[in-house]
Short mmCIF file of C-alpha atoms in Angstrom, two decimals:
data_model
loop_
_atom_site.label_atom_id
_atom_site.label_comp_id
_atom_site.label_asym_id
_atom_site.label_seq_id
_atom_site.Cartn_x
_atom_site.Cartn_y
_atom_site.Cartn_z
CA UNK A 56 169.38 108.12 -3.83
CA UNK A 57 169.63 109.59 -0.02
CA UNK A 58 172.50 107.83 1.75
CA UNK A 59 173.36 107.22 5.42
CA UNK A 60 176.00 109.86 6.54
CA UNK A 61 176.15 108.42 10.52
CA UNK A 62 176.15 104.72 10.10
CA UNK A 63 178.23 102.97 12.73
CA UNK A 64 181.24 100.70 12.85
CA UNK A 65 180.17 96.78 13.80
CA UNK A 66 183.19 94.49 14.14
CA UNK A 67 181.86 90.95 13.18
CA UNK A 68 182.76 87.21 13.48
CA UNK A 69 181.84 84.67 11.09
CA UNK A 70 182.64 82.08 8.14
CA UNK A 71 182.99 81.77 4.41
CA UNK A 72 182.00 79.57 1.87
CA UNK A 73 184.96 77.22 2.68
CA UNK A 74 184.94 77.22 5.93
CA UNK A 75 187.24 79.05 7.46
CA UNK A 76 186.74 81.51 10.87
CA UNK A 77 187.34 85.62 9.66
CA UNK A 78 186.80 88.24 11.46
CA UNK A 79 186.71 92.20 10.65
CA UNK A 80 184.80 95.29 10.34
CA UNK A 81 182.23 96.90 8.45
CA UNK A 82 180.11 99.93 8.42
CA UNK A 83 176.08 100.05 8.66
CA UNK A 84 173.08 101.92 9.87
CA UNK A 85 172.23 98.30 12.47
CA UNK A 86 174.20 94.90 13.25
CA UNK A 87 170.09 93.40 11.12
CA UNK A 88 171.93 95.45 7.85
CA UNK A 89 175.58 94.67 8.67
CA UNK A 90 174.55 90.83 8.62
CA UNK A 91 172.89 91.37 5.72
CA UNK A 92 175.55 92.43 4.11
CA UNK A 93 177.71 89.47 4.91
CA UNK A 94 175.61 87.13 3.56
CA UNK A 95 175.48 88.49 0.69
CA UNK A 96 178.93 87.97 0.49
CA UNK A 97 179.35 84.37 1.16
CA UNK A 98 179.59 85.14 4.99
CA UNK A 99 177.88 83.31 7.50
CA UNK A 100 177.21 85.71 10.43
CA UNK A 101 178.25 84.77 13.61
CA UNK A 102 178.78 87.62 16.79
CA UNK A 103 178.19 91.52 15.38
CA UNK A 104 178.13 94.02 17.77
CA UNK A 105 178.95 97.77 17.42
CA UNK A 106 182.82 99.05 17.74
CA UNK A 107 182.81 101.15 20.75
CA UNK A 108 184.23 104.76 19.93
CA UNK A 109 187.17 106.36 21.60
CA UNK A 110 185.99 108.96 23.86
CA UNK A 111 189.77 110.11 24.10
CA UNK A 112 191.24 110.09 21.17
CA UNK A 113 194.37 112.08 19.95
CA UNK A 114 193.82 116.01 19.81
CA UNK A 115 190.51 115.27 21.88
CA UNK A 116 190.06 116.54 25.35
CA UNK A 117 188.35 115.69 28.67
CA UNK A 118 185.37 116.38 29.79
CA UNK A 119 183.93 118.51 32.60
CA UNK A 120 181.26 118.52 34.70
CA UNK A 121 180.68 122.21 32.93
CA UNK A 122 180.88 120.58 29.78
CA UNK A 123 177.75 118.31 30.57
CA UNK A 124 175.73 121.14 31.73
CA UNK A 125 175.78 123.18 28.73
CA UNK A 126 175.07 119.32 26.41
CA UNK A 127 172.01 119.01 29.43
CA UNK A 128 171.12 122.53 27.97
CA UNK A 129 171.16 122.21 24.68
CA UNK A 130 169.04 118.89 24.70
CA UNK A 131 166.58 121.04 26.81
CA UNK A 132 165.53 123.67 24.58
CA UNK A 133 165.69 121.38 22.12
CA UNK A 134 163.09 119.02 23.55
CA UNK A 135 161.34 122.01 24.37
CA UNK A 136 160.98 123.39 20.67
CA UNK A 137 159.31 120.00 20.04
CA UNK A 138 162.46 118.58 18.25
CA UNK A 139 162.39 114.45 18.26
CA UNK A 140 164.66 113.10 20.75
CA UNK A 141 167.27 111.29 18.32
CA UNK A 142 167.11 114.62 15.91
CA UNK A 143 167.78 116.56 18.82
CA UNK A 144 170.73 114.51 19.67
CA UNK A 145 171.86 115.39 16.25
CA UNK A 146 172.01 119.85 16.22
CA UNK A 147 173.68 119.67 19.43
CA UNK A 148 175.86 117.41 18.26
CA UNK A 149 177.17 119.19 15.36
CA UNK A 150 177.42 122.73 16.99
CA UNK A 151 179.71 120.91 19.73
CA UNK A 152 183.34 121.47 19.53
CA UNK A 153 184.54 119.98 21.87
CA UNK A 154 185.21 116.71 19.90
CA UNK A 155 185.09 114.23 23.44
CA UNK A 156 181.81 115.71 24.12
CA UNK A 157 180.61 115.02 20.44
CA UNK A 158 181.71 111.65 20.27
CA UNK A 159 179.86 110.38 23.69
CA UNK A 160 176.89 112.26 22.45
CA UNK A 161 176.41 110.59 19.11
CA UNK A 162 177.12 107.25 20.42
CA UNK A 163 174.30 107.84 23.25
CA UNK A 164 171.85 109.33 19.99
CA UNK A 165 172.78 105.56 18.42
CA UNK A 166 171.89 103.73 21.67
CA UNK A 167 168.92 105.53 22.13
CA UNK A 168 168.09 105.22 17.67
CA UNK A 169 167.96 101.42 18.75
CA UNK A 170 165.48 101.50 21.04
CA UNK A 171 167.45 101.70 23.98
CA UNK A 172 165.86 104.90 27.04
CA UNK A 173 167.43 108.30 27.00
CA UNK A 174 168.23 107.32 30.76
CA UNK A 175 169.05 103.27 30.03
CA UNK A 176 172.10 105.03 27.16
CA UNK A 177 173.36 107.76 30.19
CA UNK A 178 174.15 104.91 32.41
CA UNK A 179 175.99 103.36 30.34
CA UNK A 180 178.44 105.98 31.28
CA UNK A 181 178.85 106.62 34.80
CA UNK A 182 181.82 108.87 34.38
CA UNK A 183 179.94 111.44 33.01
CA UNK A 184 176.11 110.73 34.46
CA UNK A 185 175.82 109.82 37.90
CA UNK A 186 173.05 108.26 39.52
CA UNK A 187 171.24 111.36 39.95
CA UNK A 188 171.27 112.11 36.70
CA UNK A 189 170.24 109.02 34.93
CA UNK A 190 167.55 109.10 38.21
CA UNK A 191 166.13 112.01 36.52
CA UNK A 192 165.18 111.96 33.21
CA UNK A 193 164.69 108.19 34.00
CA UNK A 194 161.76 109.66 35.64
CA UNK A 195 161.07 112.38 33.13
CA UNK A 196 161.07 109.14 30.54
CA UNK A 197 158.31 107.28 32.89
CA UNK A 198 156.30 110.58 32.72
CA UNK A 199 156.33 111.28 29.53
CA UNK A 200 157.37 115.14 30.75
CA UNK A 201 161.59 114.64 29.46
CA UNK A 202 161.76 118.87 28.35
CA UNK A 203 160.86 119.61 32.16
CA UNK A 204 162.82 117.38 33.47
CA UNK A 205 166.01 118.18 30.91
CA UNK A 206 164.94 121.73 32.33
CA UNK A 207 165.59 121.11 35.96
CA UNK A 208 167.99 118.81 35.48
CA UNK A 209 169.69 122.05 33.05
CA UNK A 210 169.21 124.28 35.89
CA UNK A 211 170.23 121.89 38.61
CA UNK A 212 173.93 121.17 36.75
CA UNK A 213 174.70 125.09 36.35
CA UNK A 214 173.74 126.43 39.05
CA UNK A 215 176.27 123.36 41.41
CA UNK A 216 178.73 124.21 38.87
CA UNK A 217 178.26 127.80 39.33
CA UNK A 218 178.85 126.95 42.93
CA UNK A 219 182.02 124.42 42.68
CA UNK A 220 183.15 127.22 40.50
CA UNK A 221 182.88 129.83 43.41
CA UNK A 222 184.08 127.28 46.25
CA UNK A 223 187.34 126.70 44.14
CA UNK A 224 188.10 130.50 44.10
CA UNK A 225 187.27 130.76 47.21
CA UNK A 226 190.31 128.39 48.04
CA UNK A 227 192.29 128.86 45.41
CA UNK A 228 193.34 132.21 46.73
CA UNK A 229 194.62 131.46 49.88
CA UNK A 230 196.21 129.02 48.88
CA UNK A 231 198.22 131.15 45.39
CA UNK A 232 199.32 133.56 48.36
CA UNK A 233 201.05 131.39 50.50
CA UNK A 234 202.55 129.26 47.49
CA UNK A 235 203.56 132.39 46.04
CA UNK A 236 204.95 134.22 49.60
CA UNK A 237 207.04 130.77 49.31
CA UNK A 238 208.25 130.44 46.58
CA UNK A 239 209.81 134.31 47.10
CA UNK A 240 210.99 133.47 50.90
CA UNK A 241 212.74 130.31 49.39
CA UNK A 242 214.58 132.49 46.56
CA UNK A 243 215.55 134.84 48.88
CA UNK A 244 217.00 132.47 51.30
CA UNK A 245 218.66 130.89 48.00
CA UNK A 246 219.85 133.59 46.18
CA UNK A 247 220.19 136.80 48.23
CA UNK A 248 220.98 136.14 52.12
CA UNK A 249 224.04 133.85 50.86
CA UNK A 250 225.16 137.24 49.34
CA UNK A 251 225.32 139.17 52.38
CA UNK A 252 226.42 136.14 54.62
CA UNK A 253 229.67 136.62 52.79
CA UNK A 254 229.64 140.14 53.43
CA UNK A 255 229.18 139.58 57.30
CA UNK A 256 232.05 137.03 57.19
CA UNK A 257 233.99 139.99 56.98
CA UNK A 258 232.85 142.23 58.98
CA UNK A 259 234.30 140.19 62.69
CA UNK A 260 231.34 141.48 64.95
CA UNK A 261 229.04 139.54 66.39
CA UNK A 262 225.45 139.76 64.43
CA UNK A 263 222.16 140.15 66.12
CA UNK A 264 219.83 137.65 66.62
CA UNK A 265 217.17 138.01 63.70
CA UNK A 266 220.29 138.44 61.27
CA UNK A 267 221.53 134.77 63.37
CA UNK A 268 218.33 133.08 62.24
CA UNK A 269 217.99 134.05 59.21
CA UNK A 270 221.64 132.76 58.10
CA UNK A 271 221.11 129.92 59.56
CA UNK A 272 217.70 129.36 57.58
CA UNK A 273 219.30 130.34 54.54
CA UNK A 274 222.60 127.35 55.28
CA UNK A 275 219.23 124.58 55.80
CA UNK A 276 217.39 125.94 52.30
CA UNK A 277 220.68 125.57 50.45
CA UNK A 278 221.03 122.35 51.53
CA UNK A 279 218.26 120.52 51.99
CA UNK A 280 216.18 122.59 48.88
CA UNK A 281 216.05 119.33 47.00
CA UNK A 282 214.28 117.14 50.38
CA UNK A 283 212.18 120.16 50.95
CA UNK A 284 211.02 120.35 47.46
CA UNK A 285 209.77 116.21 48.04
CA UNK A 286 208.52 116.59 51.29
CA UNK A 287 206.17 118.64 51.03
CA UNK A 288 205.33 117.52 47.10
CA UNK A 289 205.01 113.52 49.44
CA UNK A 290 202.78 115.39 51.99
CA UNK A 291 200.11 117.07 50.22
CA UNK A 292 199.84 113.73 47.56
CA UNK A 293 199.69 111.47 50.53
CA UNK A 294 197.13 114.39 52.18
CA UNK A 295 194.85 113.64 49.33
CA UNK A 296 195.30 109.86 49.27
CA UNK A 297 194.71 109.40 52.93
CA UNK A 298 191.82 111.22 51.80
CA UNK A 299 189.69 109.49 49.32
CA UNK A 300 191.24 105.73 50.67
CA UNK A 301 190.70 105.88 54.34
CA UNK A 302 186.76 106.96 55.47
CA UNK A 303 188.25 108.22 59.17
CA UNK A 304 190.75 110.68 57.77
CA UNK A 305 188.20 112.26 55.12
CA UNK A 306 185.17 112.27 57.90
CA UNK A 307 188.44 114.60 59.79
CA UNK A 308 188.92 116.66 57.48
CA UNK A 309 185.82 117.55 56.67
CA UNK A 310 184.13 117.95 60.67
CA UNK A 311 186.85 121.11 60.49
CA UNK A 312 186.91 122.12 57.40
CA UNK A 313 183.69 123.55 57.94
CA UNK A 314 185.33 125.07 61.16
CA UNK A 315 187.95 127.13 59.78
CA UNK A 316 188.27 131.38 59.92
CA UNK A 317 186.29 132.45 57.44
CA UNK A 318 186.55 129.95 53.78
CA UNK A 319 184.81 127.49 56.80
CA UNK A 320 181.36 129.12 56.31
CA UNK A 321 181.89 129.69 53.09
CA UNK A 322 182.22 125.64 53.15
CA UNK A 323 179.55 125.60 55.06
CA UNK A 324 177.09 127.10 53.60
CA UNK A 325 177.93 125.53 50.27
CA UNK A 326 177.21 122.11 51.71
CA UNK A 327 173.53 123.45 52.55
CA UNK A 328 172.25 125.19 48.97
CA UNK A 329 174.23 121.80 47.72
CA UNK A 330 172.17 119.50 49.91
CA UNK A 331 168.26 122.16 49.30
CA UNK A 332 169.39 122.28 45.61
CA UNK A 333 169.43 118.55 44.85
CA UNK A 334 166.68 117.27 46.67
CA UNK A 335 164.33 120.46 45.84
CA UNK A 336 165.00 119.24 42.13
CA UNK A 337 164.80 115.48 42.84
CA UNK A 338 161.57 115.89 44.89
CA UNK A 339 160.07 117.45 42.17
CA UNK A 340 160.81 115.41 39.77
CA UNK A 341 158.81 112.77 42.06
CA UNK A 342 161.59 110.74 43.01
CA UNK A 343 160.07 109.38 46.52
CA UNK A 344 161.12 111.47 49.23
CA UNK A 345 163.43 108.28 50.65
CA UNK A 346 164.91 107.56 47.44
CA UNK A 347 165.28 111.55 46.87
CA UNK A 348 167.89 112.01 50.63
CA UNK A 349 170.01 109.02 49.49
CA UNK A 350 170.25 110.43 46.02
CA UNK A 351 170.94 114.51 48.34
CA UNK A 352 173.07 112.64 50.64
CA UNK A 353 176.24 111.69 47.64
CA UNK A 354 176.08 115.26 46.35
CA UNK A 355 176.28 117.17 49.18
CA UNK A 356 180.29 116.47 49.01
CA UNK A 357 180.99 116.37 52.60
CA UNK A 358 181.46 113.06 54.63
CA UNK A 359 179.87 114.34 57.96
CA UNK A 360 176.64 115.97 56.20
CA UNK A 361 176.63 112.37 53.43
CA UNK A 362 176.05 110.42 57.03
CA UNK A 363 174.26 113.29 58.43
CA UNK A 364 171.48 112.81 55.31
CA UNK A 365 171.58 109.26 55.47
CA UNK A 366 170.53 109.29 58.83
CA UNK A 367 167.85 111.25 58.51
CA UNK A 368 166.09 109.28 55.36
CA UNK A 369 166.67 106.58 57.73
CA UNK A 370 164.79 108.28 60.62
CA UNK A 371 161.87 109.80 57.47
CA UNK A 372 161.66 105.89 56.60
CA UNK A 373 159.98 105.01 60.06
CA UNK A 374 157.37 107.77 59.64
CA UNK A 375 159.71 110.37 61.31
CA UNK A 376 158.65 114.03 59.21
CA UNK A 377 161.84 115.76 57.66
CA UNK A 378 161.97 118.54 59.36
CA UNK A 379 162.43 116.98 62.88
CA UNK A 380 164.76 114.41 61.82
CA UNK A 381 166.38 117.63 60.74
CA UNK A 382 167.00 119.66 63.50
CA UNK A 383 167.20 116.30 65.75
CA UNK A 384 171.14 116.39 64.53
CA UNK A 385 172.34 119.60 65.23
CA UNK A 386 173.51 119.74 61.41
CA UNK A 387 171.47 122.24 60.34
CA UNK A 388 170.88 125.88 60.21
CA UNK A 389 167.08 126.89 61.60
CA UNK A 390 166.04 128.90 58.20
CA UNK A 391 166.47 125.39 56.65
CA UNK A 392 164.44 123.43 58.96
CA UNK A 393 161.91 126.33 59.10
CA UNK A 394 161.20 126.29 55.39
CA UNK A 395 160.98 122.04 55.77
CA UNK A 396 158.10 122.72 57.76
CA UNK A 397 156.25 125.01 55.69
CA UNK A 398 156.36 123.23 52.97
CA UNK A 399 156.08 120.16 54.66
CA UNK A 400 152.85 121.31 56.04
CA UNK A 401 151.92 122.99 52.69
CA UNK A 402 152.51 120.59 50.31
CA UNK A 403 154.99 123.13 48.55
CA UNK A 404 158.75 121.60 50.00
CA UNK A 405 160.81 122.07 46.89
CA UNK A 406 159.80 125.32 45.95
CA UNK A 407 160.76 126.11 49.78
CA UNK A 408 164.00 124.06 49.62
CA UNK A 409 164.66 125.99 46.04
CA UNK A 410 164.07 129.44 47.86
CA UNK A 411 166.69 127.72 50.63
CA UNK A 412 169.20 127.16 47.60
CA UNK A 413 169.11 129.99 45.69
CA UNK A 414 169.22 131.63 49.14
CA UNK A 415 172.54 130.24 50.66
CA UNK A 416 174.13 130.02 46.41
CA UNK A 417 173.60 134.42 46.81
CA UNK A 418 174.92 133.63 50.62
CA UNK A 419 178.08 131.83 49.01
CA UNK A 420 178.67 134.18 45.92
CA UNK A 421 178.74 137.25 48.69
CA UNK A 422 181.00 136.13 51.02
CA UNK A 423 184.03 134.81 47.89
CA UNK A 424 183.23 138.52 46.65
CA UNK A 425 184.30 139.61 50.15
CA UNK A 426 186.92 137.40 50.83
CA UNK A 427 188.51 138.22 47.23
CA UNK A 428 188.40 142.14 48.12
CA UNK A 429 190.19 140.86 51.49
CA UNK A 430 193.03 139.58 50.57
CA UNK A 431 194.26 141.27 48.05
CA UNK A 432 195.67 144.24 50.83
CA UNK A 433 196.47 140.57 52.69
CA UNK A 434 198.31 138.75 50.01
CA UNK A 435 200.61 142.84 49.89
CA UNK A 436 200.87 143.05 53.47
CA UNK A 437 201.64 138.81 53.74
CA UNK A 438 204.34 139.31 51.02
CA UNK A 439 205.70 142.81 52.75
CA UNK A 440 206.46 140.89 55.85
CA UNK A 441 208.16 138.56 54.42
CA UNK A 442 210.43 140.26 52.06
CA UNK A 443 210.44 143.34 54.87
CA UNK A 444 211.61 140.81 57.40
CA UNK A 445 213.94 139.15 55.35
CA UNK A 446 215.66 142.97 54.43
CA UNK A 447 215.33 143.70 57.94
CA UNK A 448 217.82 141.33 59.05
CA UNK A 449 220.19 141.81 55.92
CA UNK A 450 220.53 145.51 56.48
CA UNK A 451 220.34 145.17 60.98
CA UNK A 452 224.19 145.05 61.34
CA UNK A 453 225.18 147.16 58.15
CA UNK A 454 222.80 150.12 60.48
CA UNK A 455 224.69 149.18 63.84
CA UNK A 456 227.68 149.15 62.27
CA UNK A 457 227.14 153.08 60.99
CA UNK A 458 225.70 154.00 64.43
CA UNK A 459 229.06 152.36 66.17
CA UNK A 460 231.01 154.47 63.42
#
């Protein structure tokens, strides 16, 4: 006789034969079966509900967007192979190593197994599945092409996460250079320079201006290093909080982010790529253009372009063509506008936008690779100037004394 291996845990409240109120937990395939079990025990069931599974128990890892992309791709593969939806969840979950993601998939499976829609089950976990994701899945369910839609979502998530990884790589490298340079300089100022200062004190001669500057800087760092360190950490934290909480500040940061030398071009083209990729995916899914633009606005990752996209949406809602509205903002490149115009005229807007997204994604890849190649010698140059400058400042008095002798 087969037994249920995937019973869920339900919490219940009820009244026993003596009229006493009781509560507890019981395993079962559904709330109806749990109530039947309670009645057999002489308990009149009251409230019976499924116990929430902790997604972050001990030893469990936090979920990353890449994990969701992998889950989506695996579900798309199962569905394309003709595997039923509930069984697809079980197959995918069994192959997962991340315990948190496995628990999440089982919870979604249980929701779907009780009669809820796939999109409705995903919507209960907004931390992992945003409104765009749920809307696309809902469109797939309504049109009867869920496997095709999951494939499109998986492609979208994979390309989006790959783009984010590229941007992080481009931004992390320069920051790492600055941090390493500051740490090395700090160590030299605190540990090395004071040794030279003791030697210079016995010279009894005037020191070069450059050497005096470094000695004074060393004394300042030794005396105030803790305050400087706390100030830097507090400044970084305050910057992050201000960007999250203050819309005007975030607007200023996002506006100048795309104008930075070298990195600004990468950020700008990644925004355009996300705009085109998201709009292509949503429009191809049958989402009306107005609703698609609403979803796109939140996917750009830049407040300026979010507001610009919403402005474009409002103009399109009044009957203005998409390419005309985009051109009027002066925020989008001519290539995107021209391809959008061609797509609107030919009725292949999603295909044209997909081509634009691919072009800019490839461009970002190339720029990041070039930046990495450029930064390698730049790192050596920056560290060489800092360390070499400090060493020159320390040995300059010695050289002068040697010449005088």
